[in-house]
Coordinates of C-alpha atoms in Angstrom, one line a residue:
X1 CA -34.1 21.4 36.4
X2 CA -36.7 24.1 35.5
X3 CA -35.9 25.9 38.8
X4 CA -32.2 25.8 38.1
X5 CA -32.6 27.2 34.6
X6 CA -34.8 29.9 36.1
X7 CA -32.1 30.8 38.5
X8 CA -29.5 30.9 35.7
X9 CA -31.9 33.0 33.7
X10 CA -32.4 35.4 36.6
X11 CA -28.6 35.8 37.1
X12 CA -28.2 36.5 33.4
X13 CA -30.9 39.1 33.4
X14 CA -29.1 40.8 36.3
X15 CA -26.0 41.5 34.2
X16 CA -25.6 45.3 34.1
X17 CA -25.9 46.5 30.5
X18 CA -24.7 49.8 29.2
X19 CA -27.0 51.8 27.0
X20 CA -24.3 53.6 25.1
X21 CA -25.0 53.8 21.3
X22 CA -22.7 51.7 19.1
X23 CA -20.0 53.8 17.4
X24 CA -21.1 53.0 13.8
X25 CA -24.3 53.5 11.9
X26 CA -26.4 50.4 11.7
X27 CA -27.1 48.8 8.3
X28 CA -29.6 46.0 7.5
X29 CA -27.8 42.6 7.6
X30 CA -30.8 40.4 6.6
X31 CA -34.4 40.9 5.7
X32 CA -37.0 38.2 4.8
X33 CA -40.7 37.7 4.3
X34 CA -42.4 35.7 6.9
X35 CA -42.7 32.1 5.6
X36 CA -46.1 30.7 4.7
X37 CA -48.0 29.4 7.7
X38 CA -46.5 31.9 10.2
X39 CA -48.4 35.0 11.5
X40 CA -47.5 37.6 14.2
X41 CA -49.2 36.6 17.4
X42 CA -48.0 38.9 20.1
X43 CA -45.1 40.8 21.7
X44 CA -42.7 38.8 23.8
X45 CA -42.0 40.0 27.4
X46 CA -39.0 42.4 27.3
X47 CA -37.3 40.3 29.9
X48 CA -37.8 37.0 28.0
X49 CA -34.3 35.5 27.7
X50 CA -33.0 34.5 24.3
X51 CA -29.7 32.9 23.4
X52 CA -28.1 34.6 20.4
X53 CA -25.5 32.8 18.4
X54 CA -23.0 35.1 16.5
X55 CA -21.1 33.5 13.6
X56 CA -17.7 35.0 12.8
X57 CA -16.2 34.3 9.4
X58 CA -14.1 31.1 9.1
X59 CA -11.2 32.7 7.4
X60 CA -9.6 29.6 5.9
X61 CA -12.7 27.4 5.3
X62 CA -11.6 27.2 1.6
X63 CA -8.4 25.5 2.8
X64 CA -10.4 23.1 5.0
X65 CA -12.6 22.2 2.0
X66 CA -9.5 21.5 -0.1
X67 CA -8.1 19.2 2.7
X68 CA -11.5 17.5 2.9
X69 CA -11.7 16.6 -0.7
X70 CA -8.1 15.5 -0.9
X71 CA -8.4 13.1 2.1
X72 CA -11.8 11.8 0.8
X73 CA -10.7 11.2 -2.8
X74 CA -9.6 7.5 -3.3
X75 CA -7.4 8.6 -6.2
X76 CA -5.5 11.2 -4.2
X77 CA -2.2 10.3 -2.4
X78 CA -3.6 11.9 0.8
X79 CA -6.7 9.6 0.9
X80 CA -7.6 8.6 4.4
X81 CA -5.1 11.0 6.0
X82 CA -7.8 12.8 8.1
X83 CA -7.2 16.0 10.1
X84 CA -7.0 16.2 13.8
X85 CA -9.5 18.3 15.9
X86 CA -6.8 20.9 16.4
X87 CA -5.9 21.1 12.8
X88 CA -9.6 21.6 11.8
X89 CA -10.1 24.3 14.4
X90 CA -7.1 26.2 13.2
X91 CA -8.5 26.3 9.7
X92 CA -12.0 27.6 10.7
X93 CA -10.7 30.1 13.4
X94 CA -11.8 33.7 12.6
X95 CA -9.2 36.4 12.0
X96 CA -8.0 38.4 15.0
X97 CA -9.5 41.5 13.5
X98 CA -13.0 39.9 13.6
X99 CA -12.5 38.8 17.2
X100 CA -11.4 42.3 18.2
X101 CA -14.2 44.1 16.4
X102 CA -16.9 41.9 17.8
X103 CA -15.5 42.0 21.3
X104 CA -15.4 45.8 21.1
X105 CA -19.0 45.9 20.0
X106 CA -20.2 43.6 22.8
X107 CA -18.2 45.4 25.4
X108 CA -20.0 48.6 24.4
X109 CA -23.1 47.0 25.7
X110 CA -21.5 46.0 28.9
X111 CA -20.6 42.4 28.1
X112 CA -17.5 40.9 29.6
X113 CA -15.5 37.8 28.6
X114 CA -17.3 35.8 31.3
X115 CA -20.6 36.5 29.7
X116 CA -19.5 35.0 26.3
X117 CA -19.5 31.3 25.4
X118 CA -17.0 30.7 22.6
X119 CA -16.8 27.6 20.4
X120 CA -13.4 25.8 20.5
X121 CA -12.4 27.5 17.2
X122 CA -13.8 30.8 18.5
X123 CA -15.9 31.0 15.3
X124 CA -19.2 31.1 17.3
X125 CA -20.1 33.3 20.2
X126 CA -23.2 32.7 22.3
X127 CA -24.7 35.2 24.7
X128 CA -28.0 34.9 26.6
X129 CA -29.8 38.2 26.9
X130 CA -33.3 39.6 27.5
X131 CA -35.3 40.2 24.3
X132 CA -35.1 43.9 25.0
X133 CA -31.3 43.8 24.9
X134 CA -31.3 41.7 21.7
X135 CA -33.4 44.3 20.1
X136 CA -30.9 47.0 20.9
X137 CA -27.9 44.9 19.8
X138 CA -29.6 44.2 16.5
X139 CA -31.7 47.3 16.0
X140 CA -34.8 45.2 15.5
X141 CA -38.1 44.3 17.0
X142 CA -38.9 40.7 18.0
X143 CA -42.4 39.3 17.9
X144 CA -44.0 36.0 19.0
X145 CA -45.0 34.2 15.7
X146 CA -47.5 31.4 15.6
X147 CA -47.6 28.6 13.0
X148 CA -50.8 27.0 11.7
X149 CA -49.7 23.9 13.6
X150 CA -49.9 25.9 16.9
X151 CA -46.1 26.1 17.3
X152 CA -44.9 29.5 18.5
X153 CA -41.4 31.1 18.5
X154 CA -39.8 34.5 19.0
X155 CA -38.4 35.9 15.8
X156 CA -37.9 39.0 13.7
X157 CA -38.0 39.3 9.9
X158 CA -35.0 41.7 9.7
X159 CA -32.0 42.7 11.8
X160 CA -29.1 45.1 11.5
X161 CA -25.5 45.4 12.6
X162 CA -23.1 48.3 12.8
X163 CA -21.7 48.9 9.3
X164 CA -18.1 48.1 10.4
X165 CA -19.2 44.6 11.6
X166 CA -20.7 43.4 8.4
X167 CA -17.4 41.8 7.3
X168 CA -16.8 40.4 10.8
X169 CA -20.1 38.8 11.5
X170 CA -21.7 36.3 9.0
X171 CA -25.0 35.9 10.8
X172 CA -26.8 36.2 14.1
X173 CA -29.5 33.7 15.1
X174 CA -32.2 33.2 16.2
X175 CA -33.5 36.1 14.2
X176 CA -34.9 35.1 10.8
X177 CA -34.9 31.3 11.4
X178 CA -38.4 29.9 11.0
X179 CA -37.5 26.2 10.5
X180 CA -39.5 23.4 12.1
X181 CA -37.2 20.3 12.2
X182 CA -39.1 17.0 11.8
X183 CA -38.4 13.3 11.6
X184 CA -38.0 12.1 8.0
X185 CA -40.4 10.5 8.9
X186 CA -41.5 8.0 11.5
X187 CA -44.8 6.8 10.1
X188 CA -46.0 3.7 11.9
X189 CA -48.1 1.4 9.6
X190 CA -50.4 -1.4 10.6
X191 CA -50.1 -1.4 14.4
X192 CA -52.8 -4.0 14.7
X193 CA -51.6 -6.1 11.8
X194 CA -48.2 -7.1 13.1
X195 CA -48.0 -10.5 14.7
X196 CA -46.1 -11.0 17.9
X197 CA -44.4 -14.0 16.2
X198 CA -41.7 -13.1 13.6
X199 CA -41.8 -15.5 10.7
X200 CA -38.1 -15.4 9.6
X201 CA -38.5 -17.8 6.7
X202 CA -41.0 -18.4 4.0
X203 CA -42.1 -21.7 2.5
X204 CA -41.8 -20.0 -0.9
X205 CA -38.6 -20.5 -2.9
X206 CA -35.8 -18.1 -2.0
X207 CA -35.3 -15.1 -4.3
X208 CA -32.1 -15.2 -6.3
X209 CA -30.9 -11.7 -7.1
X210 CA -27.7 -12.6 -8.9
X211 CA -24.0 -12.5 -7.8
X212 CA -24.8 -15.2 -5.3
X213 CA -27.3 -13.1 -3.3
X214 CA -30.2 -15.1 -2.0
X215 CA -33.1 -13.3 -0.1
X216 CA -35.9 -15.0 1.7
X217 CA -39.3 -14.0 0.1
X218 CA -40.6 -13.0 3.6
X219 CA -38.5 -9.9 3.2
X220 CA -41.2 -8.6 0.8
X221 CA -43.5 -8.1 3.7
X222 CA -41.3 -7.6 6.7
X223 CA -37.8 -6.1 6.9
X224 CA -35.5 -7.4 9.6
X225 CA -31.8 -7.2 10.2
X226 CA -31.4 -10.6 8.5
X227 CA -33.2 -9.3 5.4
X228 CA -30.9 -6.3 5.1
X229 CA -27.8 -8.5 5.5
X230 CA -29.1 -10.8 2.8
X231 CA -30.2 -8.2 0.4
X232 CA -27.1 -6.1 0.7
X233 CA -24.6 -9.0 0.6
X234 CA -23.3 -8.8 4.1
X235 CA -24.3 -12.3 5.3
X236 CA -21.4 -14.0 7.0
X237 CA -19.3 -10.9 7.7
X238 CA -18.2 -10.9 11.3
X239 CA -17.2 -7.5 12.7
X240 CA -15.1 -6.9 15.7
X241 CA -15.6 -4.6 18.7
X242 CA -12.4 -2.7 17.8
X243 CA -12.5 0.4 20.1
X244 CA -11.2 2.5 17.2
X245 CA -14.5 2.0 15.4
X246 CA -17.8 3.5 16.4
X247 CA -21.3 4.4 15.3
X248 CA -23.6 7.1 16.6
X249 CA -27.3 8.0 16.3
X250 CA -28.7 11.5 16.9
X251 CA -32.0 12.0 18.6
X252 CA -34.1 15.2 18.7
X253 CA -37.6 16.4 19.6
X254 CA -37.8 14.3 22.8
X255 CA -37.4 11.0 21.0
X256 CA -36.1 8.5 23.6
X257 CA -34.4 5.2 22.7
X258 CA -35.8 2.5 25.0
X259 CA -33.3 -0.1 26.2
X260 CA -36.1 -2.7 27.1
X261 CA -37.4 -2.5 23.6
X262 CA -33.9 -2.8 22.3
X263 CA -33.3 -6.0 24.3
X264 CA -36.5 -7.5 23.0
X265 CA -35.5 -6.6 19.4
X266 CA -32.1 -8.2 20.0
X267 CA -33.6 -11.3 21.4
X268 CA -35.8 -11.6 18.3
X269 CA -33.5 -10.5 15.5
X270 CA -29.9 -10.4 16.9
X271 CA -29.6 -12.8 19.8
X272 CA -25.8 -12.5 19.9
X273 CA -26.3 -8.8 20.8
X274 CA -28.6 -9.6 23.8
X275 CA -27.6 -7.7 27.0
X276 CA -25.4 -5.3 25.0
X277 CA -26.4 -1.7 24.9
X278 CA -25.2 1.8 23.8
X279 CA -23.5 4.7 25.4
X280 CA -25.8 7.6 26.1
X281 CA -24.8 11.3 25.8
X282 CA -27.0 14.2 26.8
X283 CA -26.7 17.3 24.6
X284 CA -27.9 20.7 26.0
X285 CA -29.8 18.9 28.7
X286 CA -31.3 16.2 26.6
X287 CA -32.6 13.1 28.4
X288 CA -33.4 9.5 27.4
X289 CA -36.3 8.5 29.5
X290 CA -36.6 4.8 30.0
X291 CA -40.3 5.0 30.8
X292 CA -41.7 2.5 28.3
X293 CA -44.7 4.7 27.5
X294 CA -42.3 7.5 26.4
X295 CA -40.3 5.4 24.0
X296 CA -39.9 7.1 20.7
X297 CA -40.7 5.3 17.4
X298 CA -38.0 7.2 15.6
X299 CA -35.3 6.7 18.2
X300 CA -36.2 3.0 18.6
X301 CA -36.1 2.5 14.8
X302 CA -32.7 4.2 14.5
X303 CA -30.9 2.4 17.3
X304 CA -32.4 -1.0 16.8
X305 CA -31.4 -1.2 13.1
X306 CA -28.2 0.8 13.1
X307 CA -26.8 -1.1 16.1
X308 CA -28.5 -4.4 15.2
X309 CA -26.6 -4.4 11.8
X310 CA -23.3 -3.2 13.2
X311 CA -23.1 -5.1 16.5
X312 CA -20.6 -5.4 18.3
X313 CA -19.2 -2.1 17.1
X314 CA -19.3 0.5 19.9
X315 CA -22.5 2.5 19.7
X316 CA -23.7 5.9 21.0
X317 CA -27.0 7.6 21.2
X318 CA -27.2 11.4 21.5
X319 CA -30.3 13.1 22.8
X320 CA -30.4 16.8 22.1
X321 CA -32.9 18.9 24.1
X322 CA -35.1 21.6 22.6
X323 CA -36.9 22.3 19.4
X324 CA -37.1 25.5 17.3
X325 CA -40.7 26.2 18.0
X326 CA -40.9 26.0 21.8
X327 CA -41.8 29.5 23.0
X328 CA -44.4 29.5 25.8
X329 CA -45.5 32.9 27.2
X330 CA -45.5 31.8 30.8
X331 CA -41.8 30.6 30.8
X332 CA -38.9 32.7 31.9
X333 CA -36.1 30.3 31.2
X334 CA -33.6 30.8 28.3
X335 CA -35.2 29.3 25.2
X336 CA -33.2 27.3 22.7
X337 CA -34.9 28.5 19.5
X338 CA -32.2 27.7 17.0
X339 CA -32.2 24.5 15.0
X340 CA -31.2 21.8 17.5
X341 CA -28.5 20.8 15.0
X342 CA -26.4 23.7 16.2
X343 CA -26.4 22.4 19.8
X344 CA -25.5 18.9 18.7
X345 CA -22.7 20.3 16.4
X346 CA -21.3 22.4 19.2
X347 CA -21.2 19.3 21.4
X348 CA -19.8 16.8 18.8
X349 CA -17.1 19.2 17.4
X350 CA -15.7 19.5 21.0
X351 CA -15.2 15.7 21.2
X352 CA -11.8 14.3 20.7
X353 CA -13.1 11.1 19.3
X354 CA -16.6 11.4 17.8
X355 CA -18.3 8.3 16.3
X356 CA -16.9 7.5 12.9
X357 CA -20.3 6.9 11.4
X358 CA -23.3 9.1 12.4
X359 CA -26.8 8.8 11.2
X360 CA -29.5 11.5 11.5
X361 CA -33.1 10.9 10.5
X362 CA -34.4 14.5 10.8
X363 CA -34.6 17.4 8.3
X364 CA -36.4 20.5 7.4
X365 CA -37.5 22.3 4.2
X366 CA -34.4 24.0 2.9
X367 CA -36.1 27.3 2.3
X368 CA -37.2 27.7 5.9
X369 CA -33.6 27.7 7.0
X370 CA -31.9 31.1 6.1
X371 CA -29.2 30.4 3.5
X372 CA -26.4 31.8 5.5
X373 CA -27.3 29.7 8.5
X374 CA -27.7 26.6 6.4
X375 CA -24.2 27.1 4.9
X376 CA -22.7 27.5 8.4
X377 CA -24.4 24.3 9.6
X378 CA -23.1 22.5 6.4
X379 CA -19.6 23.9 7.1
X380 CA -19.8 22.3 10.6
X381 CA -20.6 19.0 9.0
X382 CA -17.7 19.4 6.7
X383 CA -15.4 19.7 9.8
X384 CA -16.6 16.2 10.9
X385 CA -15.8 14.8 7.4
X386 CA -12.3 16.2 7.5
X387 CA -11.8 14.4 10.8
X388 CA -12.7 11.0 9.3
X389 CA -16.5 10.9 10.2
X390 CA -19.1 9.7 7.8
X391 CA -22.1 11.9 8.2
X392 CA -25.4 10.4 6.9
X393 CA -28.8 12.0 6.6
X394 CA -32.2 10.7 5.5
X395 CA -33.4 12.4 2.3
X396 CA -37.0 12.9 3.4
X397 CA -40.3 11.3 2.6
X398 CA -42.2 13.9 0.7
X399 CA -40.8 13.4 -2.8
X400 CA -39.8 16.6 -4.5
X401 CA -41.7 18.7 -1.9
X402 CA -45.1 17.7 -0.4
X403 CA -45.5 14.1 -1.7
X404 CA -48.7 15.2 -3.4
X405 CA -49.3 14.7 -7.1
X406 CA -52.6 16.6 -7.3
X407 CA -52.0 20.1 -8.7
X408 CA -55.1 21.4 -7.0
X409 CA -53.9 20.7 -3.5
X410 CA -50.1 20.9 -3.7
X411 CA -48.4 23.0 -1.1
X412 CA -45.0 23.8 -2.6
X413 CA -44.6 27.5 -2.6
X414 CA -41.6 29.7 -2.3
X415 CA -40.9 31.8 0.8
X416 CA -39.5 34.8 -1.0
X417 CA -42.8 36.7 -1.2
X418 CA -43.6 35.5 -4.7
X419 CA -45.4 32.4 -3.4
X420 CA -44.8 30.6 -6.7
X421 CA -44.8 26.8 -7.1
X422 CA -41.4 25.3 -6.7
X423 CA -39.9 22.0 -5.6
X424 CA -38.8 22.1 -2.0
X425 CA -35.4 20.5 -1.2
X426 CA -34.7 19.0 2.2
X427 CA -31.9 20.3 4.5
X428 CA -29.4 19.0 5.8
X429 CA -29.8 16.3 3.1
X430 CA -29.0 19.0 0.5
X431 CA -25.6 19.8 2.2
X432 CA -22.8 18.6 -0.2
X433 CA -20.7 17.4 2.8
X434 CA -23.2 14.7 3.9
X435 CA -24.3 11.4 2.4
X436 CA -28.1 11.6 1.8
X437 CA -30.1 8.3 1.8
X438 CA -33.3 7.8 -0.2
X439 CA -35.8 4.9 0.0
X440 CA -36.6 1.7 -1.7
X441 CA -39.1 -1.2 -1.2
X442 CA -39.7 -4.8 -2.3
X443 CA -37.4 -7.5 -3.6
X444 CA -36.6 -6.7 -6.5
X445 CA -36.1 -3.1 -5.3
X446 CA -38.0 -0.1 -6.6
X447 CA -38.3 3.4 -5.3
X448 CA -40.6 3.4 -2.3
X449 CA -44.2 4.2 -3.1
X450 CA -46.2 4.3 0.2
X451 CA -44.5 7.6 0.7
X452 CA -42.0 9.2 -1.6
X453 CA -38.3 9.2 -1.4
X454 CA -37.1 12.8 -0.9
X455 CA -34.9 14.0 -3.7
X456 CA -34.1 16.8 -6.0
X457 CA -31.7 19.7 -6.3
X458 CA -30.6 22.3 -3.7
X459 CA -31.4 26.0 -4.1
X460 CA -28.6 26.9 -1.7
X461 CA -25.6 24.7 -2.6
X462 CA -24.1 24.4 -6.1
X463 CA -23.4 21.0 -7.6
X464 CA -20.2 19.6 -6.1
X465 CA -17.5 18.3 -8.5
X466 CA -17.7 14.8 -7.2
X467 CA -21.2 14.3 -8.7
X468 CA -20.8 16.5 -11.8
X469 CA -20.7 13.7 -14.3
X470 CA -23.4 11.6 -12.7
X471 CA -25.9 14.4 -12.3
X472 CA -25.3 16.0 -15.7
X473 CA -25.9 12.6 -17.3
X474 CA -29.3 12.4 -15.6
X475 CA -30.2 16.0 -16.5
X476 CA -29.4 15.4 -20.1
X477 CA -31.7 12.4 -20.1
X478 CA -34.7 14.6 -19.1
X479 CA -36.9 15.7 -21.9
X480 CA -36.2 19.4 -22.7
X481 CA -38.2 21.7 -20.5
X482 CA -39.2 19.1 -17.9
X483 CA -40.2 20.9 -14.8
X484 CA -38.7 24.2 -16.1
X485 CA -38.5 26.7 -13.3
X486 CA -39.5 24.2 -10.6
X487 CA -35.9 23.3 -9.6
X488 CA -32.3 24.5 -9.7
X489 CA -30.6 22.4 -12.3
X490 CA -27.2 23.8 -11.1
X491 CA -27.8 22.7 -7.5
X492 CA -26.4 19.8 -5.5
X493 CA -28.4 16.7 -6.4
X494 CA -29.7 14.4 -3.6
X495 CA -30.0 11.7 -2.4
X496 CA -26.6 10.0 -3.0
X497 CA -27.7 6.5 -2.2
X498 CA -30.7 4.5 -1.1
X499 CA -31.8 1.6 1.1
X500 CA -35.0 -0.2 2.1
X501 CA -37.3 2.2 3.9
X502 CA -40.6 0.4 4.5
X503 CA -42.1 -2.4 6.6
X504 CA -39.3 -2.4 9.2
X505 CA -40.2 -4.5 12.2
X506 CA -39.2 -2.8 15.4
X507 CA -40.2 -3.1 19.0
X508 CA -42.0 0.0 20.3
X509 CA -43.4 0.4 23.8
X510 CA -43.4 -3.4 24.3
X511 CA -45.0 -4.5 21.1
X512 CA -43.8 -5.2 17.5
X513 CA -44.9 -2.7 14.8
X514 CA -44.0 -1.9 11.2
X515 CA -42.5 1.4 10.5
X516 CA -41.4 3.2 7.4
X517 CA -39.6 6.2 6.0
X518 CA -36.1 7.3 4.9
X519 CA -35.6 7.5 8.6
X520 CA -35.2 3.7 8.3
X521 CA -32.9 3.7 5.3
X522 CA -30.4 6.1 6.9
X523 CA -29.6 4.1 10.0
X524 CA -29.6 0.9 7.9
X525 CA -27.0 2.4 5.5
X526 CA -25.0 3.8 8.4
X527 CA -24.8 0.3 10.0
X528 CA -23.3 -1.0 6.8
X529 CA -20.8 1.9 6.7
X530 CA -19.7 1.0 10.2
X531 CA -19.1 -2.6 8.9
X532 CA -17.0 -1.2 6.1
X533 CA -14.9 0.8 8.6
X534 CA -14.4 -2.4 10.5
X535 CA -13.1 -4.1 7.4
X536 CA -10.7 -1.1 6.8
X537 CA -9.3 -1.3 10.3
X538 CA -8.7 -5.0 9.8
X539 CA -6.8 -4.1 6.6
X540 CA -4.8 -1.5 8.7
X541 CA -6.4 1.4 7.0
X542 CA -8.2 4.5 8.3
X543 CA -11.9 5.2 8.6
X544 CA -13.8 6.1 5.4
X545 CA -14.7 9.6 6.5
X546 CA -16.6 11.7 4.0
X547 CA -18.0 9.2 1.6
X548 CA -19.3 10.9 -1.5
X549 CA -16.1 11.4 -3.5
X550 CA -15.5 7.6 -3.1
X551 CA -19.1 6.7 -3.9
X552 CA -19.3 8.7 -7.1
X553 CA -16.0 7.3 -8.4
X554 CA -14.7 3.8 -7.5
X555 CA -17.8 3.1 -5.4
X556 CA -20.4 3.2 -8.2
X557 CA -19.8 -0.5 -9.0
X558 CA -20.7 -1.3 -5.4
X559 CA -24.3 -0.3 -5.8
X560 CA -27.4 -1.9 -7.1
X561 CA -28.9 0.5 -9.6
X562 CA -32.6 1.2 -9.0
X563 CA -34.5 2.1 -12.2
X564 CA -38.2 1.9 -11.3
X565 CA -40.3 4.4 -9.4
X566 CA -40.6 8.1 -8.9
X567 CA -41.0 10.7 -6.1
X568 CA -44.4 12.5 -6.5
X569 CA -44.8 16.0 -5.1
X570 CA -45.8 19.6 -5.8
X571 CA -48.6 18.6 -8.1
X572 CA -46.3 16.5 -10.3
X573 CA -45.1 12.9 -10.5
X574 CA -41.7 14.1 -9.5
X575 CA -38.5 12.7 -10.9
X576 CA -38.1 9.1 -12.2
X577 CA -35.6 6.5 -11.0
X578 CA -33.5 5.7 -14.0
X579 CA -30.2 4.1 -15.1
X580 CA -27.3 5.6 -13.1
X581 CA -27.7 8.3 -10.5
X582 CA -31.2 9.8 -10.1
X583 CA -32.8 12.3 -7.6
X584 CA -35.0 9.5 -6.2
X585 CA -32.6 6.7 -5.2
X586 CA -29.2 8.2 -5.9
X587 CA -26.6 5.7 -7.1
X588 CA -28.8 2.9 -5.8
X589 CA -28.6 0.5 -2.8
X590 CA -25.3 -0.9 -1.4
X591 CA -23.7 -4.3 -2.1
X592 CA -21.5 -4.7 1.0
X593 CA -19.4 -7.4 -0.5
X594 CA -18.4 -5.4 -3.5
X595 CA -17.9 -2.2 -1.4
X596 CA -15.7 -4.1 1.0
X597 CA -13.5 -5.2 -1.9
X598 CA -13.3 -1.6 -3.1
X599 CA -12.4 0.1 0.2
X600 CA -9.9 -2.5 1.4

């Protein structure tokens, strides 16, 4: 594979490129300060290939957003009337003037149509060029930057475009993107403490939670599929394998979902699913190694619980190759140095029938993702929602920023050159077009405390209408001046909901372990959403699609309010869980039985 990529890279480098100057004067498009932790390391080889993604304005995105909220509002007469792939693409397609202007600019550098990769809606153009050519295109200078972790990437802190193109190009990346996508988070606890034998029942009296919900007390120490079905009132619901329904899990950073471990998990916790599996899709060359020693804790957690809860609903696992920080000086193959989300979005938006429920347990500090780029990623996720897909993200495990309540050692500083203390939201959890899932623990449930449920307020996205009432009520309950200047009180609040996120028993590399994080709560919640879609199909209704307008209106009564706990971080105790929505556990944890009644 490396040889093939090298050959492709060589061919691309052989493209004759004109050196004629662009017809318009260049003006700065974006300039940033290098984020904390990154320093200039060296100069990249001039022939180092880099894949540039050029975003053209989506001229009718405002119309798409209007459609999205209408088809997602349970009180609207269009509820559930999702758009087709072609209808969505027509709404985000750029204006012909933008296409013509950008094509003319690229042709001035010798590019032909065969050199361009266009998205189905033509709102993205990708070209692979040597760094030296990228520098001419963007009137900039790239450097190799090194992070304190040892990661390296090729970036610049500013770039320019001809003045006539500023209205025709929203952004070009990778340029100023210094993000470091990470799981949210796969922390394995007590590897040596987990017994090979699963005790599925306790001699203690069952825990009665009201409304007929009975939970075995063993669930206080180990979370299983059975525990989640008990706790969230889904015991006895029998889903079908209706081919119209589907659930998907995304995998990044070489996290492989092992089928042998999945079968052992099924044998132990979901015997009726034994010998069933998932469909695998490779994205941008991603693989799913079945070498047991390469099984990923994150990937195993995601597929075992999402698919264990939702069986026999058709299931898919996506493995996306690459990571943002992957530059190596001795490599001459094209480097994917964007957020991997873009590659996955490219792939999934091309599909005629993407999974109707998709869970992602990865995220990044919002401030490390340039605002214009974050908004384009979020707009791509909105396209999925308009097509009837429920997009679910974990909210993170670092509370309001770094999970640290000690002011002397907190690490929450802005990236705008001021280096002032500020809460750090998580992206894409902060995108208003996704459902963000926080974490709880114990029976009765409280906000998780071994790590801290990510939550707070976006600095990029304003508060959406659907959560205006709930969030304003919470903000009014805060004592005046609380955390003044540390968060954006006008921003999109997250998480939206929560679920158990600690002591999950999974099988990992042939042995049982406990694992925790909101990367557990997200696939668990997704599994329940897939069950709700099953119930809707049985009732001859459409998929749920974008969930939030439903959740914050009719759906509120379908959640167990969590009122105990907080999410430490940035030298503070963070926000408190409280009555109603809060930026720790959102609206609370799901009651499947009640939600089923609401959506059918």
